[in-house]
Amino acid sequence: MAMIPIQPAPFFESKNRAFWYLQLAGWGGAFLLRALSALANGLPLDWLAVILVNTLTGFSITLVLSVVFRQLINRKPYVTWGGTVMVLIGAVVVHAFLDAWVQGIYYGESRETTFAQRFIGITYIPLTLLGAWSALYFAINYFLTVEQQADRLERLEAQATSAQLAMLRYQLNPHFLFNTLNSISTLVLLKQTEPANAMLTRLSGFLRHTLIAEPGSQVTLAQEVETLQLYLGIERMRFEERLRTNFEIEDEALQAKLPSMLLQPLIENAIKYAVSPQEEGARISLTARVIGERLRLTVEDTGPGVDGPLQHSLLEYSPDGSGQPVSTGVGIANIRNRLMQAYGDKHLFETKSEPGGGFTVLIEIPYQRASESASEPESGRDTAGSPAAAASGDANQGGTQDTPADASATVIPLNPARSLGSNA
């Protein structure tokens, strides 16, 4: 038998429905309390009719009060509170007047009390009931106003964070895109149409893969590495055997969640400041390990480090005068900001450069494993069906030059050996 899913809704999701629930429950409870008190004191059963009339009177008066208070609640404070006091006094007088009149009819000539005596004697009952009702009305409405303002503020903060993440993400691709287009332009001028066509094909595959993800979204490390393969496939056409990579990724780390396009700027920086300025190129290593409840990512290169003229000119040093580098250009500053947006103080971001050369970036973030339902399609997919392989296949169909031998070695299947890539 099919089960209808029950989704709990907030009590005040419909203010009108919540008002009637509270109205009926409150006045029903007041009637029950007064009825039990009358029976406990030995009053006749027909006295319950008087209590019922008094309760219905209070119920009706509070309906009018709700309309008046709704008009007063958004006015200036002195208007709201002054008007509330005056209206409440009038409501108490009317309620006491009607109660005194009903009791006069009920007792008739059996009691020698005047209307004024009855009016004064029972005024405290409507004063207590209507006063409590009014206080509860304003308290609930102010609570709902505060909740709405908090929700609005939370939405605005989320929108601001999303906008900032989008801005940070859109800073990632321009330099890489311009360099790639310049390389394509050079190949066209040299009439090397096949390499130019292959690079365009790989560029379109990379852009299609990266622009699908929403700014601020999270992907698995396996998906992030897959994106890196698309990027490295383009860069290897520019640098050929000068670009060497080595990936060492634990199986458990492959399903870890992290912000999309987090590692690509680090690889791009390594290519720009390690591979590009050296005639022999450099090796870029990516290591990913799960240590306790943390995911540790390390990106290293064998470039000139801080001694290199390009990278040294872009280093920013800590303001305390210690001379320690804190970031290298837009890419690393961008990643630092994205990590702060995503994890606050729960992340670690460090850069290190040895005097003899080499540059290392260390990132530690909380380990969050992707759900099995999300990870199984990825882990079950063959490498040949990955976007990286597809881009490579499209390029080869176009008759392009072969990539270096270590290029294919760094295409990571999602059930890989722990050490991947070339060790050249």
Short mmCIF file of C-alpha atoms in Angstrom, two decimals:
data_model
loop_
_atom_site.label_atom_id
_atom_site.label_comp_id
_atom_site.label_asym_id
_atom_site.label_seq_id
_atom_site.Cartn_x
_atom_site.Cartn_y
_atom_site.Cartn_z
CA MET A 1 0.00 0.00 0.00
CA ALA A 2 1.40 3.40 -0.98
CA MET A 3 2.17 5.68 1.89
CA ILE A 4 1.44 9.37 1.69
CA PRO A 5 4.54 11.29 2.82
CA ILE A 6 3.86 13.55 5.77
CA GLN A 7 5.81 16.78 5.73
CA PRO A 8 5.55 18.79 8.95
CA ALA A 9 4.78 22.46 8.43
CA PRO A 10 5.52 25.30 10.86
CA PHE A 11 2.58 26.18 13.10
CA PHE A 12 2.60 29.81 11.95
CA GLU A 13 3.08 29.03 8.26
CA SER A 14 -0.53 30.20 7.83
CA LYS A 15 -1.11 33.05 10.27
CA ASN A 16 -4.86 33.00 9.69
CA ARG A 17 -5.18 29.29 10.49
CA ALA A 18 -2.90 29.61 13.51
CA PHE A 19 -5.01 32.53 14.81
CA TRP A 20 -8.18 30.48 14.74
CA TYR A 21 -6.50 27.49 16.35
CA LEU A 22 -5.25 29.64 19.21
CA GLN A 23 -8.53 31.53 19.47
CA LEU A 24 -10.62 28.39 19.80
CA ALA A 25 -8.13 26.67 22.10
CA GLY A 26 -7.74 29.72 24.37
CA TRP A 27 -11.37 30.55 24.85
CA GLY A 28 -12.31 26.87 24.99
CA GLY A 29 -9.79 26.43 27.79
CA ALA A 30 -11.14 29.51 29.60
CA PHE A 31 -14.68 28.14 29.43
CA LEU A 32 -13.57 24.74 30.67
CA LEU A 33 -11.62 26.25 33.58
CA ARG A 34 -14.51 28.45 34.72
CA ALA A 35 -17.00 25.57 34.31
CA LEU A 36 -14.91 23.23 36.44
CA SER A 37 -14.50 25.95 39.06
CA ALA A 38 -18.28 26.49 39.16
CA LEU A 39 -18.99 22.80 39.54
CA ALA A 40 -16.35 22.47 42.25
CA ASN A 41 -18.03 25.29 44.19
CA GLY A 42 -21.44 23.60 44.01
CA LEU A 43 -23.08 26.08 41.60
CA PRO A 44 -26.12 24.85 39.66
CA LEU A 45 -25.69 23.44 36.16
CA ASP A 46 -27.68 26.28 34.57
CA TRP A 47 -24.84 28.59 35.66
CA LEU A 48 -22.85 27.02 32.84
CA ALA A 49 -25.12 28.87 30.40
CA VAL A 50 -24.03 32.19 31.92
CA ILE A 51 -20.38 31.15 31.62
CA LEU A 52 -20.94 30.13 28.00
CA VAL A 53 -22.51 33.51 27.16
CA ASN A 54 -19.62 35.33 28.86
CA THR A 55 -17.09 33.21 26.94
CA LEU A 56 -18.81 33.86 23.61
CA THR A 57 -18.84 37.57 24.44
CA GLY A 58 -15.12 37.54 25.09
CA PHE A 59 -14.52 35.51 21.93
CA SER A 60 -16.46 38.03 19.83
CA ILE A 61 -14.81 41.08 21.41
CA THR A 62 -11.32 39.67 20.76
CA LEU A 63 -12.21 39.22 17.09
CA VAL A 64 -12.85 42.96 16.95
CA LEU A 65 -9.67 43.62 18.93
CA SER A 66 -7.62 41.61 16.44
CA VAL A 67 -8.80 43.84 13.60
CA VAL A 68 -8.00 47.02 15.57
CA PHE A 69 -4.62 45.76 16.82
CA ARG A 70 -3.65 44.76 13.29
CA GLN A 71 -4.01 48.40 12.30
CA LEU A 72 -2.15 49.68 15.34
CA ILE A 73 0.79 47.28 15.44
CA ASN A 74 2.72 48.91 12.59
CA ARG A 75 2.24 52.49 13.73
CA LYS A 76 4.60 54.63 15.75
CA PRO A 77 5.18 53.32 19.28
CA TYR A 78 3.20 56.02 21.09
CA VAL A 79 0.29 55.52 18.70
CA THR A 80 0.45 51.72 19.06
CA TRP A 81 0.62 51.58 22.84
CA GLY A 82 -1.65 54.56 23.50
CA GLY A 83 -4.29 53.27 21.11
CA THR A 84 -3.98 49.75 22.53
CA VAL A 85 -4.58 50.92 26.10
CA MET A 86 -7.63 52.97 25.11
CA VAL A 87 -9.15 50.20 23.00
CA LEU A 88 -8.45 47.62 25.72
CA ILE A 89 -10.16 49.75 28.37
CA GLY A 90 -13.19 50.14 26.10
CA ALA A 91 -13.29 46.39 25.45
CA VAL A 92 -13.12 45.61 29.19
CA VAL A 93 -15.96 48.04 29.89
CA VAL A 94 -18.14 46.50 27.19
CA HIS A 95 -17.36 42.97 28.35
CA ALA A 96 -18.07 43.78 32.02
CA PHE A 97 -21.25 45.62 31.07
CA LEU A 98 -22.58 42.62 29.14
CA ASP A 99 -21.55 40.20 31.91
CA ALA A 100 -23.31 42.32 34.53
CA TRP A 101 -26.44 42.52 32.37
CA VAL A 102 -26.51 38.73 31.81
CA GLN A 103 -26.05 38.04 35.53
CA GLY A 104 -28.87 40.49 36.31
CA ILE A 105 -31.17 38.50 34.05
CA TYR A 106 -30.03 35.21 35.60
CA TYR A 107 -30.46 36.25 39.24
CA GLY A 108 -33.53 38.44 38.68
CA GLU A 109 -34.96 39.50 42.05
CA SER A 110 -33.21 36.76 44.01
CA ARG A 111 -30.27 39.01 44.87
CA GLU A 112 -30.42 42.58 46.07
CA THR A 113 -27.44 43.89 44.09
CA THR A 114 -27.44 46.83 41.78
CA PHE A 115 -26.09 46.81 38.23
CA ALA A 116 -23.19 49.01 39.30
CA GLN A 117 -22.21 46.60 42.05
CA ARG A 118 -22.28 43.68 39.67
CA PHE A 119 -20.33 45.68 37.07
CA ILE A 120 -17.59 46.63 39.53
CA GLY A 121 -17.47 43.17 41.08
CA ILE A 122 -16.83 41.28 37.84
CA THR A 123 -14.61 43.79 36.01
CA TYR A 124 -11.46 41.92 37.02
CA ILE A 125 -12.51 38.85 34.98
CA PRO A 126 -12.68 40.53 31.54
CA LEU A 127 -9.69 42.70 32.49
CA THR A 128 -7.62 39.56 33.15
CA LEU A 129 -8.84 37.66 30.10
CA LEU A 130 -8.66 40.51 27.58
CA GLY A 131 -5.39 41.80 29.01
CA ALA A 132 -3.78 38.37 28.71
CA TRP A 133 -5.22 37.93 25.20
CA SER A 134 -3.84 41.31 24.08
CA ALA A 135 -0.40 40.63 25.53
CA LEU A 136 -0.27 37.25 23.81
CA TYR A 137 -1.44 38.77 20.52
CA PHE A 138 1.35 41.38 20.48
CA ALA A 139 3.97 38.90 21.71
CA ILE A 140 3.19 36.40 18.93
CA ASN A 141 3.14 39.08 16.24
CA TYR A 142 6.42 40.59 17.36
CA PHE A 143 7.94 37.12 17.50
CA LEU A 144 6.80 36.45 13.93
CA THR A 145 8.18 39.84 12.82
CA VAL A 146 11.57 39.05 14.33
CA GLU A 147 11.53 35.62 12.69
CA GLN A 148 10.70 37.14 9.31
CA GLN A 149 13.50 39.68 9.66
CA ALA A 150 15.93 36.93 10.66
CA ASP A 151 14.88 34.82 7.67
CA ARG A 152 15.21 37.82 5.36
CA LEU A 153 18.66 38.59 6.75
CA GLU A 154 19.69 34.95 6.33
CA ARG A 155 18.51 34.98 2.72
CA LEU A 156 20.38 38.21 2.02
CA GLU A 157 23.55 36.78 3.56
CA ALA A 158 23.15 33.62 1.50
CA GLN A 159 22.66 35.70 -1.65
CA ALA A 160 25.71 37.80 -0.80
CA THR A 161 27.78 34.68 -0.19
CA SER A 162 26.56 33.12 -3.42
CA ALA A 163 27.36 36.32 -5.32
CA GLN A 164 30.83 36.47 -3.78
CA LEU A 165 31.47 32.81 -4.59
CA ALA A 166 30.32 33.43 -8.15
CA MET A 167 32.64 36.43 -8.42
CA LEU A 168 35.56 34.40 -7.05
CA ARG A 169 34.84 31.53 -9.40
CA TYR A 170 34.62 33.78 -12.44
CA GLN A 171 38.12 35.04 -11.66
CA LEU A 172 39.55 31.56 -12.21
CA ASN A 173 39.43 31.11 -15.96
CA PRO A 174 40.39 34.40 -17.72
CA HIS A 175 44.20 34.03 -17.64
CA PHE A 176 44.04 30.41 -18.70
CA LEU A 177 41.49 31.21 -21.39
CA PHE A 178 43.55 34.09 -22.82
CA ASN A 179 46.71 31.97 -22.88
CA THR A 180 44.90 29.13 -24.63
CA LEU A 181 43.36 31.46 -27.22
CA ASN A 182 46.75 33.03 -27.85
CA SER A 183 48.22 29.56 -28.38
CA ILE A 184 45.41 28.72 -30.79
CA SER A 185 45.97 32.00 -32.63
CA THR A 186 49.67 31.21 -32.95
CA LEU A 187 48.92 27.74 -34.32
CA VAL A 188 46.52 29.24 -36.85
CA LEU A 189 49.10 31.79 -37.99
CA LEU A 190 51.60 28.95 -38.41
CA LYS A 191 48.93 27.10 -40.41
CA GLN A 192 48.96 24.19 -37.97
CA THR A 193 45.25 23.66 -38.23
CA GLU A 194 45.09 20.17 -36.76
CA PRO A 195 46.71 21.11 -33.41
CA ALA A 196 44.61 24.28 -33.33
CA ASN A 197 41.44 22.27 -33.92
CA ALA A 198 42.41 19.77 -31.21
CA MET A 199 43.09 22.54 -28.71
CA LEU A 200 39.74 24.17 -29.50
CA THR A 201 37.99 20.84 -29.00
CA ARG A 202 39.65 20.30 -25.63
CA LEU A 203 38.98 23.88 -24.60
CA SER A 204 35.27 23.52 -25.39
CA GLY A 205 35.15 20.29 -23.40
CA PHE A 206 36.80 21.93 -20.40
CA LEU A 207 34.52 24.98 -20.48
CA ARG A 208 31.42 22.81 -20.88
CA HIS A 209 32.51 20.72 -17.89
CA THR A 210 33.33 23.65 -15.61
CA LEU A 211 30.44 25.96 -16.42
CA ILE A 212 27.79 23.34 -15.62
CA ALA A 213 28.53 23.46 -11.90
CA GLU A 214 26.79 26.16 -9.92
CA PRO A 215 29.00 28.73 -8.17
CA GLY A 216 29.57 27.60 -4.61
CA SER A 217 28.59 24.00 -5.36
CA GLN A 218 30.58 21.06 -4.06
CA VAL A 219 31.91 18.08 -6.02
CA THR A 220 33.79 14.92 -5.13
CA LEU A 221 37.56 14.87 -5.40
CA ALA A 222 37.16 12.31 -8.20
CA GLN A 223 35.12 14.82 -10.19
CA GLU A 224 37.62 17.57 -9.42
CA VAL A 225 40.49 15.40 -10.69
CA GLU A 226 38.46 14.67 -13.79
CA THR A 227 38.23 18.40 -14.41
CA LEU A 228 41.98 18.71 -13.91
CA GLN A 229 42.54 16.11 -16.64
CA LEU A 230 40.59 18.24 -19.09
CA TYR A 231 42.68 21.25 -18.13
CA LEU A 232 45.99 19.36 -18.27
CA GLY A 233 45.07 17.92 -21.66
CA ILE A 234 45.04 21.46 -23.04
CA GLU A 235 48.20 22.55 -21.28
CA ARG A 236 50.13 19.49 -22.48
CA MET A 237 49.52 20.58 -26.03
CA ARG A 238 51.36 23.78 -25.17
CA PHE A 239 54.20 22.41 -23.06
CA GLU A 240 54.39 18.77 -24.22
CA GLU A 241 56.99 16.81 -22.23
CA ARG A 242 57.97 19.87 -20.19
CA LEU A 243 54.79 19.35 -18.16
CA ARG A 244 55.04 16.27 -15.94
CA THR A 245 52.47 15.31 -13.32
CA ASN A 246 52.20 12.81 -10.50
CA PHE A 247 48.95 12.21 -8.58
CA GLU A 248 48.85 10.18 -5.35
CA ILE A 249 45.27 9.93 -4.13
CA GLU A 250 43.89 7.53 -1.56
CA ASP A 251 40.77 5.62 -2.51
CA GLU A 252 38.90 7.02 0.49
CA ALA A 253 39.79 10.58 -0.50
CA LEU A 254 38.23 10.22 -3.96
CA GLN A 255 34.71 10.51 -2.49
CA ALA A 256 35.54 13.51 -0.32
CA LYS A 257 33.49 16.65 -1.02
CA LEU A 258 35.18 19.98 -1.73
CA PRO A 259 34.31 23.25 -3.50
CA SER A 260 34.31 22.91 -7.27
CA MET A 261 37.31 24.28 -9.20
CA LEU A 262 39.38 24.47 -6.01
CA LEU A 263 42.52 22.78 -7.32
CA GLN A 264 42.63 24.08 -10.90
CA PRO A 265 44.03 27.53 -9.94
CA LEU A 266 46.81 25.83 -7.97
CA ILE A 267 47.77 23.70 -10.98
CA GLU A 268 47.54 26.79 -13.18
CA ASN A 269 49.85 28.72 -10.86
CA ALA A 270 52.32 25.83 -10.85
CA ILE A 271 52.33 25.73 -14.64
CA LYS A 272 52.74 29.49 -14.91
CA TYR A 273 55.52 29.87 -12.33
CA ALA A 274 57.25 26.47 -12.45
CA VAL A 275 56.80 24.91 -15.90
CA SER A 276 56.69 27.99 -18.10
CA PRO A 277 59.88 29.83 -16.99
CA GLN A 278 62.13 26.75 -17.07
CA GLU A 279 63.41 25.26 -20.29
CA GLU A 280 63.33 21.78 -18.81
CA GLY A 281 59.86 22.32 -17.39
CA ALA A 282 58.83 20.96 -14.01
CA ARG A 283 56.88 18.23 -12.28
CA ILE A 284 53.59 18.97 -10.51
CA SER A 285 52.42 16.61 -7.78
CA LEU A 286 48.99 16.34 -6.23
CA THR A 287 48.58 14.33 -3.03
CA ALA A 288 45.27 13.67 -1.26
CA ARG A 289 44.92 11.78 2.01
CA VAL A 290 42.26 11.36 4.67
CA ILE A 291 43.74 11.94 8.13
CA GLY A 292 41.17 11.33 10.84
CA GLU A 293 38.25 13.63 10.12
CA ARG A 294 40.27 15.86 7.80
CA LEU A 295 41.08 15.81 4.09
CA ARG A 296 44.65 16.93 3.36
CA LEU A 297 45.46 18.15 -0.15
CA THR A 298 49.01 19.01 -1.21
CA VAL A 299 50.08 20.55 -4.52
CA GLU A 300 53.84 20.69 -5.12
CA ASP A 301 56.02 21.72 -8.03
CA THR A 302 59.73 21.50 -8.80
CA GLY A 303 59.96 25.03 -10.11
CA PRO A 304 62.25 27.85 -8.93
CA GLY A 305 60.00 28.70 -5.97
CA VAL A 306 60.35 32.18 -4.49
CA ASP A 307 63.65 32.57 -6.33
CA GLY A 308 61.83 32.64 -9.63
CA PRO A 309 61.40 36.21 -10.96
CA LEU A 310 57.71 35.88 -11.86
CA GLN A 311 56.55 34.20 -8.69
CA HIS A 312 58.75 36.34 -6.47
CA SER A 313 57.22 39.50 -7.89
CA LEU A 314 53.71 38.30 -7.02
CA LEU A 315 54.38 37.10 -3.49
CA GLU A 316 52.60 38.97 -0.72
CA TYR A 317 54.33 38.97 2.63
CA SER A 318 52.75 38.88 6.05
CA PRO A 319 52.27 42.31 7.68
CA ASP A 320 54.05 41.28 10.89
CA GLY A 321 57.44 41.72 9.23
CA SER A 322 58.38 38.04 9.46
CA GLY A 323 59.00 37.89 5.74
CA GLN A 324 56.86 34.77 5.31
CA PRO A 325 54.88 34.60 2.07
CA VAL A 326 51.14 34.39 2.48
CA SER A 327 49.86 34.19 -1.08
CA THR A 328 50.97 34.17 -4.67
CA GLY A 329 48.79 36.28 -6.90
CA VAL A 330 45.11 36.16 -7.70
CA GLY A 331 44.72 32.36 -7.82
CA ILE A 332 45.89 31.61 -4.30
CA ALA A 333 44.16 34.67 -2.81
CA ASN A 334 41.00 33.51 -4.58
CA ILE A 335 41.26 30.03 -3.05
CA ARG A 336 41.92 31.48 0.39
CA ASN A 337 38.72 33.52 0.15
CA ARG A 338 36.68 30.57 -1.12
CA LEU A 339 37.88 28.35 1.72
CA MET A 340 37.00 31.04 4.24
CA GLN A 341 33.52 31.35 2.73
CA ALA A 342 32.97 27.59 2.75
CA TYR A 343 34.59 26.50 6.02
CA GLY A 344 35.34 29.57 8.13
CA ASP A 345 38.01 28.78 10.73
CA LYS A 346 37.72 25.03 10.17
CA HIS A 347 40.20 24.98 7.30
CA LEU A 348 43.98 25.17 7.01
CA PHE A 349 45.76 26.87 4.12
CA GLU A 350 49.54 27.10 4.01
CA THR A 351 52.17 27.88 1.37
CA LYS A 352 55.83 26.95 1.58
CA SER A 353 58.85 27.46 -0.67
CA GLU A 354 62.31 26.07 -0.09
CA PRO A 355 65.37 28.23 -0.91
CA GLY A 356 66.62 25.64 -3.40
CA GLY A 357 63.39 25.67 -5.38
CA GLY A 358 59.95 24.15 -5.34
CA PHE A 359 56.66 25.51 -4.09
CA THR A 360 54.06 23.71 -1.94
CA VAL A 361 50.46 24.51 -1.10
CA LEU A 362 48.81 22.61 1.76
CA ILE A 363 45.04 22.57 2.27
CA GLU A 364 43.14 20.81 5.06
CA ILE A 365 39.36 20.83 5.19
CA PRO A 366 36.77 18.78 7.10
CA TYR A 367 36.29 15.37 5.50
CA GLN A 368 32.75 15.01 4.15
CA ARG A 369 32.05 11.84 2.20
CA ALA A 370 29.64 12.06 -0.69
CA SER A 371 26.46 9.98 -0.36
CA GLU A 372 26.54 6.51 -1.86
CA SER A 373 23.75 7.39 -4.27
CA ALA A 374 25.80 10.27 -5.62
CA SER A 375 29.11 8.44 -5.70
CA GLU A 376 28.11 5.11 -7.23
CA PRO A 377 27.41 6.41 -10.76
CA GLU A 378 30.77 8.14 -10.75
CA SER A 379 32.73 5.21 -9.35
CA GLY A 380 31.05 2.82 -11.75
CA ARG A 381 31.86 4.89 -14.80
CA ASP A 382 34.70 3.75 -17.01
CA THR A 383 37.57 6.11 -17.59
CA ALA A 384 37.00 5.97 -21.29
CA GLY A 385 33.58 7.51 -20.73
CA SER A 386 34.87 10.42 -18.70
CA PRO A 387 34.85 13.95 -20.09
CA ALA A 388 38.63 13.88 -20.06
CA ALA A 389 38.75 10.79 -22.21
CA ALA A 390 36.01 12.16 -24.44
CA ALA A 391 37.91 15.38 -25.00
CA SER A 392 41.07 13.40 -25.70
CA GLY A 393 39.18 11.17 -28.10
CA ASP A 394 37.68 14.14 -29.96
CA ALA A 395 41.10 15.65 -30.29
CA ASN A 396 42.61 12.45 -31.65
CA GLN A 397 39.82 12.12 -34.16
CA GLY A 398 40.81 15.50 -35.46
CA GLY A 399 44.24 14.18 -36.40
CA THR A 400 46.18 16.13 -33.78
CA GLN A 401 49.66 15.45 -32.57
CA ASP A 402 50.02 12.81 -29.88
CA THR A 403 50.32 13.92 -26.30
CA PRO A 404 53.32 12.78 -24.24
CA ALA A 405 53.32 9.34 -22.74
CA ASP A 406 52.77 10.60 -19.23
CA ALA A 407 49.66 12.49 -20.27
CA SER A 408 47.58 9.36 -20.48
CA ALA A 409 49.10 8.05 -17.29
CA THR A 410 47.58 10.86 -15.29
CA VAL A 411 44.02 10.16 -16.42
CA ILE A 412 42.70 8.80 -13.15
CA PRO A 413 40.14 6.00 -13.13
CA LEU A 414 37.81 6.38 -10.20
CA ASN A 415 38.89 3.05 -8.71
CA PRO A 416 42.61 3.71 -9.10
CA ALA A 417 45.86 2.56 -7.67
CA ARG A 418 47.03 4.88 -4.96
CA SER A 419 49.94 6.33 -6.93
CA LEU A 420 48.94 7.75 -10.28
CA GLY A 421 50.64 9.68 -13.02
CA SER A 422 54.20 9.76 -14.19
CA ASN A 423 57.12 10.05 -11.83
CA ALA A 424 59.33 11.72 -14.38
#
